[in-house]
Coordinates of C-alpha atoms in Angstrom, one line a residue:
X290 CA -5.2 -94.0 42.6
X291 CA -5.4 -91.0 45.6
X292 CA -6.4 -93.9 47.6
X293 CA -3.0 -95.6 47.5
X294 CA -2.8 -94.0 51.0
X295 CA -5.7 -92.7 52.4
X296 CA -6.2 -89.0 52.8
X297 CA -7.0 -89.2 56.8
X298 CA -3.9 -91.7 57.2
X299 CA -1.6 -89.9 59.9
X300 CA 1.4 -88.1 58.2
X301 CA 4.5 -90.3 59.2
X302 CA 7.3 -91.3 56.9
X303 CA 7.0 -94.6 57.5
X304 CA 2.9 -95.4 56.2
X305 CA 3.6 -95.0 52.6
X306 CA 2.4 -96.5 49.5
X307 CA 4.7 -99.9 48.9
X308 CA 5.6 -98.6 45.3
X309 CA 8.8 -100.6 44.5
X310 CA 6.9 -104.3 44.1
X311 CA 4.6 -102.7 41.7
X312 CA 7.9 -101.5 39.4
X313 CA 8.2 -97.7 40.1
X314 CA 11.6 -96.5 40.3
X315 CA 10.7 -92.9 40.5
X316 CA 8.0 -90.6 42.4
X317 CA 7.4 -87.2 40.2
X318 CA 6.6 -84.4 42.7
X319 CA 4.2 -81.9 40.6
X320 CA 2.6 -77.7 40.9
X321 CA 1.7 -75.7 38.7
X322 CA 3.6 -72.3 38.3
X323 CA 2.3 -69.3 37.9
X324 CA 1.5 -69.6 34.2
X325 CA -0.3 -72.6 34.8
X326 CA 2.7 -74.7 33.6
X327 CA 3.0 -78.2 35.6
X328 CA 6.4 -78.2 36.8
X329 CA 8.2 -81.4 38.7
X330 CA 11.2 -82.8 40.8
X331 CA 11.5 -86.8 40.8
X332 CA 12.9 -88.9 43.7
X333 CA 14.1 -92.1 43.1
X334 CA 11.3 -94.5 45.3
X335 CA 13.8 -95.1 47.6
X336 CA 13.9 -91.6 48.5
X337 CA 10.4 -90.7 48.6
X338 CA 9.8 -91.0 52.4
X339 CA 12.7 -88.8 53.3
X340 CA 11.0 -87.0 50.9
X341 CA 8.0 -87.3 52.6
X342 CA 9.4 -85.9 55.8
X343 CA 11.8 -83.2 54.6
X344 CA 10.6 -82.3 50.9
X345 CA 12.8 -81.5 48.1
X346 CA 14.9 -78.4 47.6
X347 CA 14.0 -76.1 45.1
X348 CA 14.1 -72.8 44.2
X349 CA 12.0 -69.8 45.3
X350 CA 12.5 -68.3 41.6
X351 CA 9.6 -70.8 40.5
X352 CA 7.4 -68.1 41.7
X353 CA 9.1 -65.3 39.4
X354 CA 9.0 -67.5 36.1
X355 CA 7.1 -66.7 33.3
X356 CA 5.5 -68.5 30.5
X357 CA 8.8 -68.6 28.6
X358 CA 10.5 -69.9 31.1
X359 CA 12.3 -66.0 31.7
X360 CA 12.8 -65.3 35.4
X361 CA 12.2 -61.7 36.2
X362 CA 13.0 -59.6 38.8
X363 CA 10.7 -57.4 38.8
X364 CA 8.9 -58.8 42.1
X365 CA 11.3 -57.0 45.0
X366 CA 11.1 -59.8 47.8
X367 CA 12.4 -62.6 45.0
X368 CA 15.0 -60.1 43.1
X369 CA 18.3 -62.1 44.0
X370 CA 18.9 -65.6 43.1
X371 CA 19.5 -66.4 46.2
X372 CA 17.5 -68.9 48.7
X373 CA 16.0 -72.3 48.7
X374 CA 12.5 -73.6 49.5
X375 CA 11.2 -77.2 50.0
X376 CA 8.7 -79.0 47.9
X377 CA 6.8 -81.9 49.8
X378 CA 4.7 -84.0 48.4
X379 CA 0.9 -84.5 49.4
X380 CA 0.5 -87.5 51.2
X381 CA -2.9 -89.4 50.2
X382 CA -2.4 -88.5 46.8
X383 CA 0.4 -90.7 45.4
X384 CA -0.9 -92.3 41.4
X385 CA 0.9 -95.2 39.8
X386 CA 1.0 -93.3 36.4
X387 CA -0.9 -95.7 34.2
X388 CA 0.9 -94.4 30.9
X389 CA 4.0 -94.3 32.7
X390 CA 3.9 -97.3 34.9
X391 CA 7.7 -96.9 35.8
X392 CA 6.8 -93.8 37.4
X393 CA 4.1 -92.7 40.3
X394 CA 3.0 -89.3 41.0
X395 CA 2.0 -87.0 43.3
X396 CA 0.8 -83.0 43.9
X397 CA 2.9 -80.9 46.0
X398 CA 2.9 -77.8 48.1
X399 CA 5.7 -75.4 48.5
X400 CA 6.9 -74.7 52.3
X401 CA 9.9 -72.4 53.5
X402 CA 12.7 -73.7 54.1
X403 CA 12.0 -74.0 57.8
X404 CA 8.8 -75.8 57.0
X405 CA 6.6 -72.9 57.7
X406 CA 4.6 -71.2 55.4
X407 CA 5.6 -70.5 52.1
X408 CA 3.3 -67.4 50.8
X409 CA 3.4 -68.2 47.0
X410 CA 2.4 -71.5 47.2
X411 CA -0.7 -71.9 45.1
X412 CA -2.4 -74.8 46.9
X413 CA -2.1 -73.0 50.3
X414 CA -3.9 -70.3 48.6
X415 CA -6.9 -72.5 47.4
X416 CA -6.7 -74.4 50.9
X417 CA -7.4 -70.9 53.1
X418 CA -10.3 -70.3 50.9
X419 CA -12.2 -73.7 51.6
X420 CA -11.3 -73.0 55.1
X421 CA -12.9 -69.6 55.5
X422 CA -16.3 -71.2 52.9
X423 CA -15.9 -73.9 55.4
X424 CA -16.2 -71.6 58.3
X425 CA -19.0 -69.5 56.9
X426 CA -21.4 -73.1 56.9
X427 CA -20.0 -73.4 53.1
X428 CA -19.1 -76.1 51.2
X429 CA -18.0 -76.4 47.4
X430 CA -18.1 -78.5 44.1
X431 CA -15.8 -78.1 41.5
X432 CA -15.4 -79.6 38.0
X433 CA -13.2 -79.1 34.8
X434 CA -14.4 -79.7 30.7
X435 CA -11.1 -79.8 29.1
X436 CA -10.4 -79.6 25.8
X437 CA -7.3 -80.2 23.8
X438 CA -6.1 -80.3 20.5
X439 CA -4.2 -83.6 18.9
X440 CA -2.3 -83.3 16.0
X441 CA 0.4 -85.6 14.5
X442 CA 4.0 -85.6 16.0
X443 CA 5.6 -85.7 12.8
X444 CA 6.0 -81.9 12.5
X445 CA 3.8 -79.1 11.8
X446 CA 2.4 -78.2 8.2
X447 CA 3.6 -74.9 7.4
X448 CA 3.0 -72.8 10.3
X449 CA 0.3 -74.7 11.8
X450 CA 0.0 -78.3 13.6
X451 CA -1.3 -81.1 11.5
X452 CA -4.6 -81.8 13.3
X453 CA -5.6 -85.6 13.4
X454 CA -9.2 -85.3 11.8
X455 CA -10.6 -81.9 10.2
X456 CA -14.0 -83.6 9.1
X457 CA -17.4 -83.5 10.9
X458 CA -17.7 -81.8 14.3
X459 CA -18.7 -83.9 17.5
X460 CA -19.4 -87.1 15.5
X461 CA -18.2 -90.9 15.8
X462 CA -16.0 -90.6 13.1
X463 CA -13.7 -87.9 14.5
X464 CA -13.1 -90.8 17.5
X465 CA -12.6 -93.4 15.3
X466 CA -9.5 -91.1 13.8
X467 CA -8.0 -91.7 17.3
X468 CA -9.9 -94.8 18.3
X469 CA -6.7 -96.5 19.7
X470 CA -5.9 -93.2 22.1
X471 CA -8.6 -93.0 23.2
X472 CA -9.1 -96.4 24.4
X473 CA -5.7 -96.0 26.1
X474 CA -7.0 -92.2 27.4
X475 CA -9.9 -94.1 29.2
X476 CA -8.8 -96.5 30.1
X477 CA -5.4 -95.1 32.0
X478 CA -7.5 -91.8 33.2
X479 CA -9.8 -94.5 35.3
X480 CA -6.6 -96.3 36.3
X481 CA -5.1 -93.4 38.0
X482 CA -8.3 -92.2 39.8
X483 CA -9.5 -89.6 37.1
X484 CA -13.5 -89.7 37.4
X485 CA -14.8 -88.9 33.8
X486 CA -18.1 -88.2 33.0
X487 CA -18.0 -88.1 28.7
X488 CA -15.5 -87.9 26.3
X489 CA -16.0 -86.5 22.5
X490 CA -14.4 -84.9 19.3
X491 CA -15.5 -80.9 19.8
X492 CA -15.6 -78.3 17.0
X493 CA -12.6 -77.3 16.1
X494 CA -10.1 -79.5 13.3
X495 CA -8.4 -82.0 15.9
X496 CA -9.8 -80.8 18.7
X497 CA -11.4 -83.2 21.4
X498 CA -12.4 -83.1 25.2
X499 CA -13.5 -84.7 28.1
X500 CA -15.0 -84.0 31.7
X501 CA -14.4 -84.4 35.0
X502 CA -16.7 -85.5 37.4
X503 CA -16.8 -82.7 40.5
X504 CA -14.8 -83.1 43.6
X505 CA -13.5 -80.9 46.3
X506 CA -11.4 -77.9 45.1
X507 CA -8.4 -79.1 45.7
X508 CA -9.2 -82.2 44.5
X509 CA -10.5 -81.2 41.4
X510 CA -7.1 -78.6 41.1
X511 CA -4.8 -81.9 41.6
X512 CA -7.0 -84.0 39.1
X513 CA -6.7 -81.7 36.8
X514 CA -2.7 -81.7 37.0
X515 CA -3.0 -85.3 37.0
X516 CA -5.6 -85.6 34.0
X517 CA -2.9 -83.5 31.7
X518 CA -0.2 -85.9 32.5
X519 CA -2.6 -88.5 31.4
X520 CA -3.3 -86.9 28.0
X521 CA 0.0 -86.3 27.1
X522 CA 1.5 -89.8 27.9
X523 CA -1.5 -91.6 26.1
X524 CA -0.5 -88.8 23.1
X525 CA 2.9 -89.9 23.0
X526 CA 2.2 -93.3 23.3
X527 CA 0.3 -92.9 19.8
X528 CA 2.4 -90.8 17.7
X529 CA 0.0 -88.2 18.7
X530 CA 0.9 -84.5 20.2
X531 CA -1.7 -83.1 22.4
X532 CA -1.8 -79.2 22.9
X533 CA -4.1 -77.8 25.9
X534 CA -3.4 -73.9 24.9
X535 CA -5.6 -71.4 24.7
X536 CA -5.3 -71.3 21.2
X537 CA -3.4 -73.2 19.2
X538 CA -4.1 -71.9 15.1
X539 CA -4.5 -68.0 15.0
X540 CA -8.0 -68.0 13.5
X541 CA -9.6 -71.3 15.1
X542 CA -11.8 -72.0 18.0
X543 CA -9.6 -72.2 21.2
X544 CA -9.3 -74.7 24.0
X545 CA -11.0 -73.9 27.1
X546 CA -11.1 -75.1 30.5
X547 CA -14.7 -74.6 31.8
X548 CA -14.8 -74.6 35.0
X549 CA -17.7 -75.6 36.7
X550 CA -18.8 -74.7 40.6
X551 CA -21.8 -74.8 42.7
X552 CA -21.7 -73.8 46.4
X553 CA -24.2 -75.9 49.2
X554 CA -25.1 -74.9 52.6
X555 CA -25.5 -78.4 55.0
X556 CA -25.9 -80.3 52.1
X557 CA -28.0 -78.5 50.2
X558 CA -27.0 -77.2 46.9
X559 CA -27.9 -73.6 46.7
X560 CA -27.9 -73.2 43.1
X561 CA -31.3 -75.1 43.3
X562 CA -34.7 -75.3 44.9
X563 CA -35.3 -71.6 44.9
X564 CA -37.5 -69.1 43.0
X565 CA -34.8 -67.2 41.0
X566 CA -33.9 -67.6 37.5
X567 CA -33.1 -71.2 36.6
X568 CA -34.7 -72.1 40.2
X569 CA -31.7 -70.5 41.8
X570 CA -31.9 -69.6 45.7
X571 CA -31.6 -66.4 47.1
X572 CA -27.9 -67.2 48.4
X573 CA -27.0 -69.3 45.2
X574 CA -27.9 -65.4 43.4
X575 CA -25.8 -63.8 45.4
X576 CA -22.9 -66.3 44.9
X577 CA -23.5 -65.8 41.1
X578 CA -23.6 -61.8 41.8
X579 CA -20.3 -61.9 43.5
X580 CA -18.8 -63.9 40.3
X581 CA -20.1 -61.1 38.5
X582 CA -19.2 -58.3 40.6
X583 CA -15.6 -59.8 40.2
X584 CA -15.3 -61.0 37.0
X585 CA -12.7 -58.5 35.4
X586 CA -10.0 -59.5 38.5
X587 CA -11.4 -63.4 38.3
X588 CA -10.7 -63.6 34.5
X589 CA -7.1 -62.1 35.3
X590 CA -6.1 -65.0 37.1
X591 CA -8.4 -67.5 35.3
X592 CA -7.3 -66.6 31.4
X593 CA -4.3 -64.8 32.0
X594 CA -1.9 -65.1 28.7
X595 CA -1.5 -63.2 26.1
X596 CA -2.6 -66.4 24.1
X597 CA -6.1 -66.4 26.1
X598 CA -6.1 -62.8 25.3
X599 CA -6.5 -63.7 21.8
X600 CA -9.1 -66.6 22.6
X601 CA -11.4 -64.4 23.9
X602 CA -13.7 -63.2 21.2
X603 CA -16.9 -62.2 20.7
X604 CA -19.5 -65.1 18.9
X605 CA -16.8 -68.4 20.0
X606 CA -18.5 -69.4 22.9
X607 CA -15.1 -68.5 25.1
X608 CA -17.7 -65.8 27.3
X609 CA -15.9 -62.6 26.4
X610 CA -18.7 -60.3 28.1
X611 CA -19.5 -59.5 31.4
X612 CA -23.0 -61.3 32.2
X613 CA -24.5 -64.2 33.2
X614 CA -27.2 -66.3 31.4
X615 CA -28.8 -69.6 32.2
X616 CA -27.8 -72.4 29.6
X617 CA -26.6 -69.6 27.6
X618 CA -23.0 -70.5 26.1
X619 CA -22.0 -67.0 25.3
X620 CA -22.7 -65.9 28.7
X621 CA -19.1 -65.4 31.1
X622 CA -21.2 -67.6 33.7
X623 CA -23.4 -69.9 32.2
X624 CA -26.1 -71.1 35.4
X625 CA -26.8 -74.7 34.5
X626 CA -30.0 -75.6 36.1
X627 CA -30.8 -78.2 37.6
X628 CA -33.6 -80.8 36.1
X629 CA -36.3 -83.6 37.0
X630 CA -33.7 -86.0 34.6
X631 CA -30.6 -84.9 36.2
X632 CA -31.8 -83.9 40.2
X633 CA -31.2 -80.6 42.4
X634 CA -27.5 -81.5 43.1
X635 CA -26.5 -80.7 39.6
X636 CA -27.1 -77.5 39.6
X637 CA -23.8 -75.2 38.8
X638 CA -22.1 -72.2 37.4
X639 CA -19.8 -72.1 34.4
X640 CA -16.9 -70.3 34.0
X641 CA -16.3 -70.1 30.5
X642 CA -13.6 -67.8 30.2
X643 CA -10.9 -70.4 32.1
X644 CA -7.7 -71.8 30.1
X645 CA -4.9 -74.3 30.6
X646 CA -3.1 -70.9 31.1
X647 CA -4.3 -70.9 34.8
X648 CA -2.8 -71.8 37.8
X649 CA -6.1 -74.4 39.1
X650 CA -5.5 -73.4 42.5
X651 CA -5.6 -69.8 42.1
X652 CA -8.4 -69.9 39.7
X653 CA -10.3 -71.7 42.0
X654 CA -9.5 -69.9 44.8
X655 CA -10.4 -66.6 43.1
X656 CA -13.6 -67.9 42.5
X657 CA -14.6 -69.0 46.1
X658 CA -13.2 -65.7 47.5
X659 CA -15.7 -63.6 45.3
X660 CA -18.9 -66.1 45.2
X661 CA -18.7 -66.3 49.6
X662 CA -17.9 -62.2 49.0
X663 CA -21.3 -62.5 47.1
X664 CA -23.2 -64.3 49.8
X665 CA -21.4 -62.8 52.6
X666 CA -22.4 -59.2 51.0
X667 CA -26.6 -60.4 50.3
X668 CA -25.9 -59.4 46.8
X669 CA -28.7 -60.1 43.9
X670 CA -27.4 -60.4 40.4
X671 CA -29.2 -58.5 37.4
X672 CA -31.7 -60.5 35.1
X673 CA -30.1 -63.0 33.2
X674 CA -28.7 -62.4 29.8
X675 CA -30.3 -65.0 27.0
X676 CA -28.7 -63.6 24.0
X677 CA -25.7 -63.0 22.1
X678 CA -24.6 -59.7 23.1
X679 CA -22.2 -59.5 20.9
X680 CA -24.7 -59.2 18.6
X681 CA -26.1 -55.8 20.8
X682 CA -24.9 -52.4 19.9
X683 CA -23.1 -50.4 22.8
X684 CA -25.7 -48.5 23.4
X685 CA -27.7 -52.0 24.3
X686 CA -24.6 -53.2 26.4
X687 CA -24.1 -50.2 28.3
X688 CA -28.1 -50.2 29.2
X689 CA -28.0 -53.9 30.8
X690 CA -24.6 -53.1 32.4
X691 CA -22.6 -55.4 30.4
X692 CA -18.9 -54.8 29.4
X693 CA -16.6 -56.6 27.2
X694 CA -13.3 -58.3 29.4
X695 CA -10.0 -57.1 29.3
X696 CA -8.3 -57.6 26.2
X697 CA -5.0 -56.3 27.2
X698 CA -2.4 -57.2 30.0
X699 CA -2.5 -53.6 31.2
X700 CA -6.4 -53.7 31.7
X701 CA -6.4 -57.3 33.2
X702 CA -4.0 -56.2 36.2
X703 CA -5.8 -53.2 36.3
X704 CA -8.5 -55.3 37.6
X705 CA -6.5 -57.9 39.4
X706 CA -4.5 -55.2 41.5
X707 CA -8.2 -52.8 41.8
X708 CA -10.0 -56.3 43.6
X709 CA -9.2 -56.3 46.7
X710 CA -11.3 -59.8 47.7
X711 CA -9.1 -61.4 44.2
X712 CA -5.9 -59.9 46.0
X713 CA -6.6 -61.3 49.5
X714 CA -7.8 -64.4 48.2
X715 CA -4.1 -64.6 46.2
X716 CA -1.8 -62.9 49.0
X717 CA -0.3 -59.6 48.3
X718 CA 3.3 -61.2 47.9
X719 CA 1.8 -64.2 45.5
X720 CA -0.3 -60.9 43.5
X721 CA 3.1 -59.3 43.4
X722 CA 4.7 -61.9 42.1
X723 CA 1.8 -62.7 39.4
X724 CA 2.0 -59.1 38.1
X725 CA 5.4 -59.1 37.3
X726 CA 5.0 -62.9 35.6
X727 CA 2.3 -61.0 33.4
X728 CA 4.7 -57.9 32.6
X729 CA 7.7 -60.3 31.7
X730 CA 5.1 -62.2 29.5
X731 CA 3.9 -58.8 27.9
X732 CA 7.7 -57.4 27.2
X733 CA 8.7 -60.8 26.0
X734 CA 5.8 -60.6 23.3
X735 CA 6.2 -57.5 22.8
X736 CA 7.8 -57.5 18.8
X737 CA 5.6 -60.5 17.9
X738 CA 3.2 -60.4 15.7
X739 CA -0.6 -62.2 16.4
X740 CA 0.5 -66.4 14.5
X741 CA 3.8 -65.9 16.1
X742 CA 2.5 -64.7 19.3
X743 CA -0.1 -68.6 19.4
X744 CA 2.6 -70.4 18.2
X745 CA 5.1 -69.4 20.9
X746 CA 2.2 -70.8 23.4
X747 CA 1.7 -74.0 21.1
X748 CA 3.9 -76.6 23.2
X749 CA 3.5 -74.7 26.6
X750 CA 0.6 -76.7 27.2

């Protein structure tokens, strides 16, 4: 669990986690690229305090990788192969892998070689946003649903993954298809320090998902890493292949990862307590009006694939429009309320449009930098929206000001590289770098048709 060393221990080499005794021979150093992919260096556990103190080299390419594992060049500062860059690992957060016990794990940032500042590492970015909420008298809650799919590891059927259980949504008997994993997904996500608040079959064939309870940001961002490793062990440990991609059968409902926020001001949760819709404060509105505001350049970095391209449609709860709504599942940002059952503190705002295809640190950190934009600018957001409006003609959308997401690469950086609180939030080198990740994607998908197109995303995830 994090606490193996505490997170306000001092950061010498020397108080570390005694992992040897407990069998680990190696420490897996993990961040997630730019495409949302986990990526990893292991050190034997002999050499994880040097480690520790120095990092491990990698190189600064990882920044210029897309989703197929093509490096382009097309970012000018990272155009040569050339240089190194150190990984170091986060001290406080080191997991004895459950799953894996021969193996411990831990999140790490990315530094220069020199050990300064490294500007396309996507934790720093997450970590100046807290720091400037924190600044402003603003603190923050995060929380992920995450939904995957699990089919058999035997092979695909066809063209398409052989899901475990295609019966009854939501019920008992779509666990009991996987009862052993899902003991074993329990039971190791408590073991490694992953808080979970349910766990169910969801609607699609095979598909399942689970909560976590909120944290920090950047908690929540390295729990998230850390709940996917999780998964997939557990999977593998069962015969079982899990799949967290936006979509993983062209036609079926897609896997998203909600992501769930709420701002508070000296400990008051300010999406609560007020006189707004869903009992939502004046500066809890304007957090939710800067989400809005933002949206287009927030979806950019929170959806970002082709393949979540593809997931958001109209009428599948995924939040393809531009409004908000309170408990309203086809709203972008869904406001749930708080209640007399449940208690002011939980009160938050849903992200619905948010996939495994996102970096968590940059989709979080695009999220604080609008919502304190939002409160910083005394915005008010429009009524809410308590229907489908997918179901509205154009005429009706246009009238209420709301406007379907970008459905193509070209219009998501359009709005990525128009937003200039999303680009500051990122970095201009780490936008720069983003962009050309998204064109490399785009040229690489290019001749593929729309099955083709989800199934080269299948396994990324």
């Amino acid at each position: 669990m994090f606490d193996l060393l505490s997170a306000d221990a001092p950061r010498t080499g020397t108080e570390l986690p005694d992992l040897a005794p407990s069998g680990v021979v190696g420490v897996t150093i993990v961040w997630a690229d730019n495409n949302g992919i986990p990526r990893s260096r292991t050190v034997p556990v002999s050499q994880f305090g040097a480690a520790i103190e120095r990092g491990v080299g990698i190189t600064p390419l990882f920044a210029v990788f897309d989703s197929h594992d093509g490096i382009t060049f097309g970012h000018a500062p990272l155009a040569t192969p050339s240089g190194d860059i150190r990984l170091m690992p986060v001290p406080g957060r080191v997991v004895q892998l459950a799953g894996q016990p021969g193996f411990a794990w831990v999140p790490g940032r990315q530094v220069a070689a020199d050990g300064s500042a490294w500007p396309y590492d996507q934790r720093g970015a997450l970590e100046r946003q807290v720091a400037r909420a924190a600044e402003l008298g603003l603190d923050f809650l995060a929380g992920y649903e995450m939904e995957f799919h699990l089919s058999r590891a035997d092979g695909d059927d066809g063209d398409d993954p052989r899901p475990v259980y295609q019966g009854p949504s939501y019920g008992p008997a779509k666990l009991l298809a996987v009862d052993s994993f899902a003991e074993q997904l329990l039971r190791d996500l408590d073991r490694n320090g992953v808080p979970v608040g349910q766990f169910h079959g969801e609607y699609g064939p095979g598909q399942f998902e689970f909560n976590i309870a909120p944290a920090d940001p950047v908690t929540a961002a390295d729990l998230q890493l850390l709940a996917r490793q999780t998964v997939h062990a557990a999977a593998r440990a069962h015969g079982l292949r899990a799949s967290f991609a936006p979509l993983v059968t062209l036609g079926q409902v897609g896997n998203g990862w909600h992501l769930h926020t709420s701002p508070s001001r000296a400990g008051k949760n300010l999406l609560s307590g007020g006189d707004g819709p869903g009992g939502i404060t004046a500066e809890g509105g304007a957090y939710l009006a800067g989400l809005l505001r933002d949206l287009p350049a927030i979806v950019a970095v929170t959806a970002p694939s082709l393949c979540s391209l593809q997931r958001l449609r109209p009428g599948y709860w995924a939040g393809a429009y531009t409004c908000w709504g309170v408990e309203n599942r086809e709203a972008a940002l869904r406001l749930v309320p708080a209640t007399p059952l449940l208690g002011a503190g939980h009160a938050n705002v849903e992200l619905k449009p948010s996939d495994a295809s996102a970096n968590p640190y940059l989709a979080l950190a695009a999220v604080i930098a609008a919502g304190v934009a939002g409160i910083e600018d005394g915005l008010t957001p429009p009524g809410p929206v308590q229907e489908d409006p997918g179901n509205w003609t154009d005429e009706q959308r246009a009238g209420r000001g709301v406007h379907r997401l970008p459905t193509t690469v070209a219009e998501q950086l359009g709005a990525l590289l128009g937003n200039q609180r999303v680009r500051g939030a990122l970095g201009e080198e780490l936008t720069d770098a983003f962009r050309a990740v998204r064109e490399s994607d785009a040229a690489h998908a290019a001749d593929r048709d729309a099955a083709d197109l989800v199934r080269s995303y299948r396994w990324l995830y």
